[in-house]
Amino acid sequence: MTTTGADHATALTGPWWWSRWRSAVLDGALALVSALECGAEGIPFARDAGVPLAAGIVFGLLAGSVLLMRRKWPIAVVLVAIAITPAQMGFLMGIVGLYTLAAAELPRRIIVALAGMSLVGTMIVTFVRVKQDMARGDLTLGDWFVPFAAVTTSLGLTAPPLLLGLYVGARRRLMESLRERADSLERELQLLAERAEERAEWARGEERTRIAREMHDVVAHRVSLMVVHAAALQAVARKDPEKAVRNAALVGDMGRQALTELREMLGVLRSGESAQRRTVPAPAPASASVSVSVVSASTPTSGAVPLAAVGVAAAAAASRVVEEEGPWLSELDVLIGQSAAAGMVVDLSVEGDVRSYAAAIEQTAFRVVQEALTNVHKHAAGAKTHVRLAHRVAEIAMQVENEPPPELASAASAGLPSGGNGLVGMRERVLGLGGVFVSGPTDAGGFRVSAVIPSV
């Protein structure tokens, strides 16, 4: 970042009050020239005043050397220059002092007052000297020349350094303000970059959640049914071969459906990744596309595909499934039939006029019922379940409620693991559409899942 304001005051590299050695050398040179000038002008001053020449020279040297402190005490330099004006010495000190005074950070009233004093002093001294020269006959011009010479000389010695100092001071202040503004903008950009990084991290978390939810909804239900049917197949394999064959066929159908949906999801993920890799110089093998997508979540600066692209691909996969294959609410009968085939007693009731909804609404309603039935398989195997669907004027409501399971150990017998993400995913889906989601145990010992989704 640039250095401005108070940073300049503490970043001194020169001696004493000078910020740089170059400034000290310049002021020293000006003070030396001013001292020599005042020392030389002290000789006629000593003769006119009737004092020793050495005293006049020493006085001139001391008075001229005051210019060395022009940056530290510009007011003192101007006052000394005004004080020695009657001795006709210190012209360089007066000019440089007025310039430094006008360029310094001082109130305007002080600058105007000292400049006015210098102007009046120079005008009076010039008027008197010219009048004396004309009286001695050194000048033979008319009387008009005396005020003209006084005014022009005073203006020539006062106005140019004063105006130049005001310009340089204004330009310096403008540069300081621009530098401070640049620093402020740099700090704001840094803050915006930090906030953007925070938003990117939040977005990556959201994409991870979305991918997990989509994968869970696509695979978990069918895999759970496969485990249930496999357990039933193991139990009846020797007692009822025909039922074992039917269960085996159901397991195969469920597995094929799960693989189809999983292949659909991963296919769209690979398609989105291939589109992103067109801009990457060194692409990875296609077989590693999914793993590279996951790695990019933790290494966003590498050559891997950003996690945001995976999230977009996951959303595209979900949208494609919705648009091409559903699931639709009209497929609830098939869903309930699959659960019934796994040994669950399911009662479906539909209220209101059946109509179609937006794809996202139908998908969410279907997934809520699907996940609720999956939870019954996991935690209350064999329990009778009631599924209610209500088509209302501006909303659609669904409720899945199961009675207490006949055996407390039924969930453990199936061997179905639970990650605790089902209810969370259902809640996120429903709340994302502006709906209401409620779940919890019933007084009778069962469990109820209810959701209401606005349809307009």
Tab-separated table of C-alpha atoms in Angstrom:
chain	number	residue	atom	x	y	z
A	1	MET	CA	0.000	0.000	0.000
A	2	THR	CA	1.070	3.588	-0.511
A	3	THR	CA	2.322	5.826	2.298
A	4	THR	CA	0.224	8.903	3.058
A	5	GLY	CA	-0.853	11.195	5.849
A	6	ALA	CA	0.597	10.309	9.213
A	7	ASP	CA	2.824	7.695	7.596
A	8	HIS	CA	4.889	10.486	6.001
A	9	ALA	CA	5.418	12.138	9.371
A	10	THR	CA	6.920	8.959	10.794
A	11	ALA	CA	8.861	7.973	7.653
A	12	LEU	CA	11.613	10.611	8.010
A	13	THR	CA	14.956	9.673	6.463
A	14	GLY	CA	16.747	13.036	6.599
A	15	PRO	CA	18.380	14.909	9.503
A	16	TRP	CA	16.410	16.890	12.055
A	17	TRP	CA	13.125	18.149	10.621
A	18	TRP	CA	13.823	17.252	6.976
A	19	SER	CA	12.029	14.268	5.522
A	20	ARG	CA	14.812	13.574	3.000
A	21	TRP	CA	18.489	14.400	2.632
A	22	ARG	CA	17.773	16.045	-0.694
A	23	SER	CA	15.535	18.600	1.017
A	24	ALA	CA	18.211	19.286	3.628
A	25	VAL	CA	20.851	19.853	0.949
A	26	LEU	CA	18.545	22.200	-0.985
A	27	ASP	CA	17.715	24.274	2.083
A	28	GLY	CA	21.378	24.397	3.044
A	29	ALA	CA	22.336	25.660	-0.391
A	30	LEU	CA	19.595	28.320	-0.342
A	31	ALA	CA	20.617	29.417	3.159
A	32	LEU	CA	24.255	29.688	2.054
A	33	VAL	CA	23.362	31.822	-0.961
A	34	SER	CA	21.039	33.959	1.175
A	35	ALA	CA	23.750	34.436	3.837
A	36	LEU	CA	26.303	35.495	1.191
A	37	GLU	CA	23.779	37.879	-0.314
A	38	CYS	CA	22.894	39.454	3.038
A	39	GLY	CA	26.594	39.580	4.011
A	40	ALA	CA	27.438	41.472	0.821
A	41	GLU	CA	24.466	43.796	1.316
A	42	GLY	CA	25.587	44.348	4.909
A	43	ILE	CA	28.621	46.351	3.721
A	44	PRO	CA	26.616	49.343	2.342
A	45	PHE	CA	24.200	48.975	5.264
A	46	ALA	CA	27.132	49.329	7.719
A	47	ARG	CA	28.416	52.382	5.870
A	48	ASP	CA	25.003	54.076	5.872
A	49	ALA	CA	24.366	53.164	9.529
A	50	GLY	CA	27.855	54.203	10.663
A	51	VAL	CA	28.755	50.817	12.176
A	52	PRO	CA	31.854	48.709	11.559
A	53	LEU	CA	31.885	46.733	8.327
A	54	ALA	CA	32.487	43.504	10.233
A	55	ALA	CA	29.322	44.075	12.252
A	56	GLY	CA	27.322	44.658	9.067
A	57	ILE	CA	28.742	41.546	7.428
A	58	VAL	CA	28.112	39.385	10.489
A	59	PHE	CA	24.594	40.738	10.798
A	60	GLY	CA	23.934	39.939	7.134
A	61	LEU	CA	25.347	36.423	7.444
A	62	LEU	CA	23.233	35.666	10.513
A	63	ALA	CA	20.072	37.153	8.999
A	64	GLY	CA	20.509	35.285	5.683
A	65	SER	CA	21.189	31.960	7.373
A	66	VAL	CA	17.692	32.055	8.906
A	67	LEU	CA	16.446	30.697	5.563
A	68	LEU	CA	17.773	27.291	6.698
A	69	MET	CA	14.675	26.937	8.913
A	70	ARG	CA	12.103	27.765	6.238
A	71	ARG	CA	10.407	24.336	6.397
A	72	LYS	CA	10.298	24.263	10.202
A	73	TRP	CA	9.340	27.889	10.928
A	74	PRO	CA	8.212	29.632	7.703
A	75	ILE	CA	6.506	32.432	9.651
A	76	ALA	CA	9.761	33.314	11.440
A	77	VAL	CA	11.641	33.417	8.112
A	78	VAL	CA	9.099	35.821	6.574
A	79	LEU	CA	9.139	38.031	9.673
A	80	VAL	CA	12.949	38.228	9.574
A	81	ALA	CA	12.817	39.058	5.851
A	82	ILE	CA	10.306	41.856	6.554
A	83	ALA	CA	12.432	43.133	9.442
A	84	ILE	CA	15.604	43.482	7.321
A	85	THR	CA	13.806	44.964	4.323
A	86	PRO	CA	14.693	48.584	5.372
A	87	ALA	CA	18.373	47.589	5.222
A	88	GLN	CA	17.843	46.563	1.579
A	89	MET	CA	18.947	43.006	2.180
A	90	GLY	CA	17.306	39.561	2.224
A	91	PHE	CA	15.594	39.652	-1.190
A	92	LEU	CA	16.187	35.939	-1.790
A	93	MET	CA	15.059	35.104	1.729
A	94	GLY	CA	11.881	37.140	1.262
A	95	ILE	CA	11.019	35.439	-2.031
A	96	VAL	CA	11.746	31.906	-0.816
A	97	GLY	CA	10.085	32.607	2.540
A	98	LEU	CA	6.852	33.792	0.912
A	99	TYR	CA	6.824	30.744	-1.357
A	100	THR	CA	7.335	28.379	1.575
A	101	LEU	CA	4.719	30.215	3.643
A	102	ALA	CA	2.096	30.004	0.877
A	103	ALA	CA	2.816	26.296	0.244
A	104	ALA	CA	2.686	25.361	3.944
A	105	GLU	CA	-0.358	23.997	5.779
A	106	LEU	CA	-1.191	27.260	7.526
A	107	PRO	CA	-4.424	29.250	7.880
A	108	ARG	CA	-5.088	31.579	4.969
A	109	ARG	CA	-5.470	34.596	7.236
A	110	ILE	CA	-1.867	34.233	8.439
A	111	ILE	CA	-0.574	33.894	4.869
A	112	VAL	CA	-2.536	36.955	3.716
A	113	ALA	CA	-1.436	39.015	6.711
A	114	LEU	CA	2.287	38.271	6.314
A	115	ALA	CA	2.132	38.675	2.529
A	116	GLY	CA	0.426	42.042	3.024
A	117	MET	CA	3.091	43.115	5.520
A	118	SER	CA	5.835	42.119	3.082
A	119	LEU	CA	4.107	43.955	0.233
A	120	VAL	CA	3.641	47.136	2.231
A	121	GLY	CA	7.162	46.997	3.661
A	122	THR	CA	8.767	46.512	0.254
A	123	MET	CA	6.592	49.263	-1.209
A	124	ILE	CA	7.554	51.771	1.499
A	125	VAL	CA	11.264	50.994	1.336
A	126	THR	CA	11.285	51.184	-2.467
A	127	PHE	CA	9.333	54.449	-2.402
A	128	VAL	CA	11.802	56.025	0.033
A	129	ARG	CA	14.910	54.800	-1.793
A	130	VAL	CA	13.684	55.943	-5.209
A	131	LYS	CA	12.648	59.300	-3.754
A	132	GLN	CA	16.126	59.731	-2.234
A	133	ASP	CA	17.832	58.803	-5.502
A	134	MET	CA	15.746	61.346	-7.402
A	135	ALA	CA	16.522	63.969	-4.771
A	136	ARG	CA	20.259	63.315	-5.174
A	137	GLY	CA	19.925	63.528	-8.933
A	138	ASP	CA	20.762	59.902	-9.598
A	139	LEU	CA	17.407	59.557	-11.395
A	140	THR	CA	16.014	62.290	-13.647
A	141	LEU	CA	12.569	60.813	-14.290
A	142	GLY	CA	9.319	62.508	-13.390
A	143	ASP	CA	7.507	62.288	-10.082
A	144	TRP	CA	5.206	59.620	-11.509
A	145	PHE	CA	8.081	57.134	-11.490
A	146	VAL	CA	8.333	57.012	-7.698
A	147	PRO	CA	4.937	55.367	-6.988
A	148	PHE	CA	5.202	53.299	-10.150
A	149	ALA	CA	8.577	51.894	-9.114
A	150	ALA	CA	7.339	51.256	-5.564
A	151	VAL	CA	4.206	49.398	-6.686
A	152	THR	CA	5.849	47.314	-9.422
A	153	THR	CA	8.832	46.373	-7.267
A	154	SER	CA	6.680	45.328	-4.314
A	155	LEU	CA	4.325	43.345	-6.538
A	156	GLY	CA	7.201	41.724	-8.395
A	157	LEU	CA	8.855	40.572	-5.170
A	158	THR	CA	5.618	39.449	-3.470
A	159	ALA	CA	2.994	38.226	-5.971
A	160	PRO	CA	4.965	35.572	-7.994
A	161	PRO	CA	6.329	33.580	-5.015
A	162	LEU	CA	3.006	33.876	-3.225
A	163	LEU	CA	0.961	32.585	-6.203
A	164	LEU	CA	3.475	29.842	-6.956
A	165	GLY	CA	3.430	28.718	-3.330
A	166	LEU	CA	-0.376	28.641	-3.276
A	167	TYR	CA	-0.407	26.539	-6.452
A	168	VAL	CA	2.198	24.085	-5.190
A	169	GLY	CA	0.436	23.786	-1.822
A	170	ALA	CA	-2.928	23.144	-3.477
A	171	ARG	CA	-1.370	20.565	-5.800
A	172	ARG	CA	0.350	18.861	-2.879
A	173	ARG	CA	-2.887	18.679	-0.922
A	174	LEU	CA	-4.666	17.306	-3.990
A	175	MET	CA	-2.039	14.592	-4.408
A	176	GLU	CA	-2.320	13.723	-0.723
A	177	SER	CA	-6.085	13.433	-0.980
A	178	LEU	CA	-5.786	11.283	-4.114
A	179	ARG	CA	-3.219	9.087	-2.394
A	180	GLU	CA	-5.425	8.699	0.671
A	181	ARG	CA	-8.383	7.929	-1.575
A	182	ALA	CA	-6.302	5.305	-3.375
A	183	ASP	CA	-5.373	3.792	-0.006
A	184	SER	CA	-9.016	3.788	1.010
A	185	LEU	CA	-10.031	2.132	-2.248
A	186	GLU	CA	-7.279	-0.433	-1.820
A	187	ARG	CA	-8.512	-1.249	1.670
A	188	GLU	CA	-12.076	-1.488	0.387
A	189	LEU	CA	-10.976	-3.782	-2.432
A	190	GLN	CA	-9.128	-5.949	0.061
A	191	LEU	CA	-12.229	-6.095	2.239
A	192	LEU	CA	-14.370	-6.936	-0.782
A	193	ALA	CA	-11.915	-9.665	-1.740
A	194	GLU	CA	-12.143	-11.135	1.758
A	195	ARG	CA	-15.941	-10.988	1.632
A	196	ALA	CA	-15.896	-12.566	-1.826
A	197	GLU	CA	-13.735	-15.374	-0.475
A	198	GLU	CA	-16.191	-15.860	2.379
A	199	ARG	CA	-19.104	-15.936	-0.066
A	200	ALA	CA	-17.200	-18.393	-2.259
A	201	GLU	CA	-16.577	-20.632	0.751
A	202	TRP	CA	-20.253	-20.428	1.671
A	203	ALA	CA	-21.199	-21.233	-1.929
A	204	ARG	CA	-18.875	-24.232	-1.918
A	205	GLY	CA	-20.575	-25.475	1.248
A	206	GLU	CA	-23.978	-24.987	-0.344
A	207	GLU	CA	-22.874	-26.906	-3.439
A	208	ARG	CA	-21.579	-29.766	-1.304
A	209	THR	CA	-24.921	-29.875	0.519
A	210	ARG	CA	-26.852	-29.831	-2.747
A	211	ILE	CA	-24.759	-32.639	-4.234
A	212	ALA	CA	-25.147	-34.749	-1.087
A	213	ARG	CA	-28.917	-34.174	-1.045
A	214	GLU	CA	-29.327	-35.066	-4.712
A	215	MET	CA	-27.235	-38.204	-4.413
A	216	HIS	CA	-29.058	-39.215	-1.222
A	217	ASP	CA	-32.506	-38.777	-2.747
A	218	VAL	CA	-31.598	-40.595	-5.960
A	219	VAL	CA	-29.932	-43.642	-4.421
A	220	ALA	CA	-30.927	-44.050	-0.765
A	221	HIS	CA	-34.548	-45.120	-1.267
A	222	ARG	CA	-33.893	-47.813	-3.812
A	223	VAL	CA	-30.829	-49.138	-2.000
A	224	SER	CA	-32.876	-49.312	1.221
A	225	LEU	CA	-35.539	-51.353	-0.568
A	226	MET	CA	-32.827	-53.591	-1.981
A	227	VAL	CA	-31.523	-54.264	1.541
A	228	VAL	CA	-35.047	-55.033	2.785
A	229	HIS	CA	-35.717	-57.416	-0.101
A	230	ALA	CA	-32.323	-59.033	0.367
A	231	ALA	CA	-33.111	-59.635	4.038
A	232	ALA	CA	-36.487	-61.129	3.086
A	233	LEU	CA	-34.818	-63.230	0.395
A	234	GLN	CA	-32.394	-64.614	2.952
A	235	ALA	CA	-35.261	-65.494	5.284
A	236	VAL	CA	-37.445	-67.320	2.731
A	237	ALA	CA	-34.779	-68.751	0.422
A	238	ARG	CA	-35.306	-72.308	1.714
A	239	LYS	CA	-38.890	-72.131	2.947
A	240	ASP	CA	-40.561	-70.539	-0.093
A	241	PRO	CA	-38.412	-70.719	-3.239
A	242	GLU	CA	-41.066	-68.980	-5.385
A	243	LYS	CA	-41.202	-65.986	-3.076
A	244	ALA	CA	-37.401	-65.953	-2.986
A	245	VAL	CA	-37.367	-65.778	-6.775
A	246	ARG	CA	-39.819	-62.865	-6.741
A	247	ASN	CA	-37.746	-61.054	-4.128
A	248	ALA	CA	-34.590	-61.676	-6.140
A	249	ALA	CA	-36.300	-60.207	-9.217
A	250	LEU	CA	-37.356	-57.169	-7.190
A	251	VAL	CA	-33.804	-56.711	-5.900
A	252	GLY	CA	-32.535	-56.827	-9.469
A	253	ASP	CA	-35.107	-54.268	-10.631
A	254	MET	CA	-34.292	-51.976	-7.735
A	255	GLY	CA	-30.570	-52.257	-8.440
A	256	ARG	CA	-31.024	-51.478	-12.119
A	257	GLN	CA	-33.187	-48.469	-11.326
A	258	ALA	CA	-30.652	-47.210	-8.775
A	259	LEU	CA	-27.807	-47.645	-11.270
A	260	THR	CA	-29.793	-45.878	-13.985
A	261	GLU	CA	-30.475	-42.857	-11.798
A	262	LEU	CA	-26.892	-42.819	-10.526
A	263	ARG	CA	-25.555	-43.083	-14.094
A	264	GLU	CA	-27.841	-40.229	-15.110
A	265	MET	CA	-26.470	-38.038	-12.310
A	266	LEU	CA	-22.807	-38.878	-12.958
A	267	GLY	CA	-23.266	-38.492	-16.710
A	268	VAL	CA	-24.451	-34.925	-16.350
A	269	LEU	CA	-21.644	-34.262	-13.864
A	270	ARG	CA	-19.132	-35.482	-16.428
A	271	SER	CA	-20.761	-33.387	-19.142
A	272	GLY	CA	-20.520	-30.255	-16.992
A	273	GLU	CA	-16.924	-31.105	-16.126
A	274	SER	CA	-16.005	-31.604	-19.799
A	275	ALA	CA	-17.405	-28.164	-20.600
A	276	GLN	CA	-15.270	-26.658	-17.846
A	277	ARG	CA	-12.129	-28.549	-18.934
A	278	ARG	CA	-12.163	-26.905	-22.365
A	279	THR	CA	-10.461	-23.929	-20.751
A	280	VAL	CA	-7.905	-26.011	-18.771
A	281	PRO	CA	-4.505	-26.519	-20.536
A	282	ALA	CA	-3.780	-30.021	-19.178
A	283	PRO	CA	-6.993	-32.094	-18.845
A	284	ALA	CA	-7.135	-35.147	-16.581
A	285	PRO	CA	-8.347	-38.548	-17.770
A	286	ALA	CA	-12.089	-38.920	-18.140
A	287	SER	CA	-12.187	-41.790	-15.700
A	288	ALA	CA	-10.986	-39.480	-12.924
A	289	SER	CA	-13.528	-36.741	-13.607
A	290	VAL	CA	-15.656	-37.296	-10.531
A	291	SER	CA	-12.711	-37.526	-8.121
A	292	VAL	CA	-11.135	-34.401	-9.630
A	293	SER	CA	-14.363	-32.533	-9.097
A	294	VAL	CA	-14.305	-33.362	-5.412
A	295	VAL	CA	-10.637	-32.425	-5.061
A	296	SER	CA	-11.342	-29.020	-6.603
A	297	ALA	CA	-13.439	-28.145	-3.586
A	298	SER	CA	-10.353	-28.011	-1.398
A	299	THR	CA	-7.860	-26.819	-4.053
A	300	PRO	CA	-9.675	-24.165	-6.069
A	301	THR	CA	-6.469	-22.810	-7.588
A	302	SER	CA	-5.316	-26.098	-9.132
A	303	GLY	CA	-6.104	-27.336	-12.607
A	304	ALA	CA	-9.171	-29.223	-11.352
A	305	VAL	CA	-12.742	-28.231	-12.034
A	306	PRO	CA	-14.169	-25.741	-9.480
A	307	LEU	CA	-16.725	-27.110	-7.066
A	308	ALA	CA	-19.213	-24.529	-8.320
A	309	ALA	CA	-19.150	-26.312	-11.688
A	310	VAL	CA	-19.949	-29.568	-9.927
A	311	GLY	CA	-22.832	-27.881	-8.130
A	312	VAL	CA	-24.152	-26.558	-11.419
A	313	ALA	CA	-23.796	-30.000	-12.917
A	314	ALA	CA	-25.636	-31.527	-9.964
A	315	ALA	CA	-28.431	-29.013	-10.353
A	316	ALA	CA	-28.519	-29.726	-14.081
A	317	ALA	CA	-28.690	-33.428	-13.341
A	318	ALA	CA	-31.579	-32.937	-10.969
A	319	SER	CA	-33.344	-30.672	-13.468
A	320	ARG	CA	-32.808	-33.189	-16.248
A	321	VAL	CA	-34.217	-35.980	-14.124
A	322	VAL	CA	-37.232	-33.823	-13.306
A	323	GLU	CA	-37.873	-32.727	-16.903
A	324	GLU	CA	-37.288	-36.067	-18.607
A	325	GLU	CA	-38.108	-38.788	-16.077
A	326	GLY	CA	-39.761	-37.031	-13.181
A	327	PRO	CA	-40.371	-38.160	-10.580
A	328	TRP	CA	-44.000	-37.052	-10.835
A	329	LEU	CA	-46.765	-37.307	-8.274
A	330	SER	CA	-48.555	-39.690	-10.623
A	331	GLU	CA	-45.799	-42.196	-9.851
A	332	LEU	CA	-46.734	-42.400	-6.173
A	333	ASP	CA	-48.687	-45.593	-6.837
A	334	VAL	CA	-45.520	-47.244	-8.177
A	335	LEU	CA	-43.527	-45.993	-5.181
A	336	ILE	CA	-46.068	-47.305	-2.721
A	337	GLY	CA	-46.274	-50.584	-4.630
A	338	GLN	CA	-42.535	-51.048	-4.235
A	339	SER	CA	-42.818	-50.512	-0.486
A	340	ALA	CA	-45.766	-52.900	-0.313
A	341	ALA	CA	-43.735	-55.494	-2.182
A	342	ALA	CA	-41.085	-55.134	0.527
A	343	GLY	CA	-43.639	-56.119	3.179
A	344	MET	CA	-44.924	-52.697	4.267
A	345	VAL	CA	-48.661	-52.112	4.658
A	346	VAL	CA	-49.254	-48.720	3.027
A	347	ASP	CA	-52.549	-46.841	2.783
A	348	LEU	CA	-52.723	-43.980	0.226
A	349	SER	CA	-55.485	-41.364	0.264
A	350	VAL	CA	-55.771	-38.374	-2.094
A	351	GLU	CA	-57.953	-35.332	-1.436
A	352	GLY	CA	-58.981	-32.567	-3.811
A	353	ASP	CA	-58.814	-32.312	-7.579
A	354	VAL	CA	-55.685	-33.910	-8.970
A	355	ARG	CA	-53.730	-31.478	-11.164
A	356	SER	CA	-50.202	-30.922	-12.386
A	357	TYR	CA	-47.693	-28.602	-10.712
A	358	ALA	CA	-44.331	-27.138	-11.514
A	359	ALA	CA	-41.564	-29.710	-11.886
A	360	ALA	CA	-39.736	-28.569	-8.732
A	361	ILE	CA	-42.919	-28.802	-6.652
A	362	GLU	CA	-43.799	-32.291	-7.883
A	363	GLN	CA	-40.234	-33.503	-7.398
A	364	THR	CA	-40.079	-32.131	-3.852
A	365	ALA	CA	-43.459	-33.636	-2.906
A	366	PHE	CA	-42.440	-36.995	-4.345
A	367	ARG	CA	-39.062	-36.937	-2.560
A	368	VAL	CA	-40.699	-36.123	0.774
A	369	VAL	CA	-42.993	-39.167	0.510
A	370	GLN	CA	-40.129	-41.306	-0.773
A	371	GLU	CA	-37.755	-40.358	2.049
A	372	ALA	CA	-40.486	-40.776	4.666
A	373	LEU	CA	-41.193	-44.313	3.416
A	374	THR	CA	-37.445	-45.021	3.438
A	375	ASN	CA	-37.281	-43.964	7.087
A	376	VAL	CA	-40.153	-46.321	7.899
A	377	HIS	CA	-38.194	-49.170	6.293
A	378	LYS	CA	-35.133	-48.215	8.346
A	379	HIS	CA	-36.642	-47.506	11.747
A	380	ALA	CA	-40.099	-49.118	11.843
A	381	ALA	CA	-40.030	-52.143	9.589
A	382	GLY	CA	-43.445	-53.804	9.370
A	383	ALA	CA	-45.354	-50.794	10.709
A	384	LYS	CA	-48.554	-49.810	8.926
A	385	THR	CA	-48.115	-46.502	7.144
A	386	HIS	CA	-50.671	-43.907	5.996
A	387	VAL	CA	-49.826	-41.581	3.108
A	388	ARG	CA	-52.151	-38.605	2.596
A	389	LEU	CA	-51.962	-36.154	-0.293
A	390	ALA	CA	-54.179	-33.046	-0.395
A	391	HIS	CA	-54.539	-30.810	-3.483
A	392	ARG	CA	-55.670	-27.397	-2.255
A	393	VAL	CA	-56.328	-24.074	-3.982
A	394	ALA	CA	-52.877	-22.518	-3.579
A	395	GLU	CA	-50.840	-25.331	-2.061
A	396	ILE	CA	-50.216	-29.031	-1.923
A	397	ALA	CA	-49.970	-30.873	1.403
A	398	MET	CA	-48.581	-34.314	2.135
A	399	GLN	CA	-48.354	-36.401	5.294
A	400	VAL	CA	-46.695	-39.752	5.955
A	401	GLU	CA	-47.500	-41.316	9.318
A	402	ASN	CA	-46.573	-44.782	10.512
A	403	GLU	CA	-47.965	-46.718	13.441
A	404	PRO	CA	-45.685	-48.299	16.059
A	405	PRO	CA	-43.694	-51.219	14.604
A	406	PRO	CA	-44.794	-54.706	15.637
A	407	GLU	CA	-41.286	-55.570	16.811
A	408	LEU	CA	-38.834	-53.186	18.461
A	409	ALA	CA	-35.871	-54.896	16.870
A	410	SER	CA	-37.243	-54.767	13.349
A	411	ALA	CA	-34.961	-51.936	12.280
A	412	ALA	CA	-31.871	-53.730	13.497
A	413	SER	CA	-32.906	-56.943	11.762
A	414	ALA	CA	-32.825	-55.268	8.368
A	415	GLY	CA	-29.351	-53.883	8.992
A	416	LEU	CA	-30.089	-50.492	7.416
A	417	PRO	CA	-27.650	-47.728	8.382
A	418	SER	CA	-28.877	-44.203	8.984
A	419	GLY	CA	-26.845	-41.047	8.449
A	420	GLY	CA	-29.455	-38.682	9.853
A	421	ASN	CA	-29.585	-36.657	6.619
A	422	GLY	CA	-33.020	-37.659	5.378
A	423	LEU	CA	-35.105	-35.273	7.482
A	424	VAL	CA	-32.560	-32.505	6.941
A	425	GLY	CA	-32.748	-32.937	3.181
A	426	MET	CA	-36.563	-32.943	3.203
A	427	ARG	CA	-36.648	-29.783	5.298
A	428	GLU	CA	-34.175	-28.015	3.004
A	429	ARG	CA	-36.167	-28.915	-0.088
A	430	VAL	CA	-39.505	-27.765	1.333
A	431	LEU	CA	-38.164	-24.560	2.882
A	432	GLY	CA	-36.371	-23.784	-0.384
A	433	LEU	CA	-39.787	-23.563	-2.077
A	434	GLY	CA	-41.256	-21.405	0.686
A	435	GLY	CA	-43.161	-24.232	2.332
A	436	VAL	CA	-43.553	-25.581	5.852
A	437	PHE	CA	-42.072	-28.848	7.119
A	438	VAL	CA	-42.859	-30.569	10.447
A	439	SER	CA	-41.722	-33.969	11.689
A	440	GLY	CA	-41.816	-35.781	15.000
A	441	PRO	CA	-43.127	-38.760	16.957
A	442	THR	CA	-46.852	-39.287	17.511
A	443	ASP	CA	-48.634	-39.935	20.768
A	444	ALA	CA	-49.303	-43.508	19.707
A	445	GLY	CA	-45.609	-44.278	19.387
A	446	GLY	CA	-45.238	-43.840	15.644
A	447	PHE	CA	-43.732	-41.067	13.559
A	448	ARG	CA	-45.256	-38.350	11.360
A	449	VAL	CA	-43.813	-36.280	8.539
A	450	SER	CA	-45.909	-33.356	7.235
A	451	ALA	CA	-45.154	-30.778	4.554
A	452	VAL	CA	-47.064	-27.996	2.852
A	453	ILE	CA	-45.740	-26.469	-0.375
A	454	PRO	CA	-47.263	-23.396	-2.045
A	455	SER	CA	-48.252	-24.074	-5.627
A	456	VAL	CA	-48.414	-20.458	-6.874
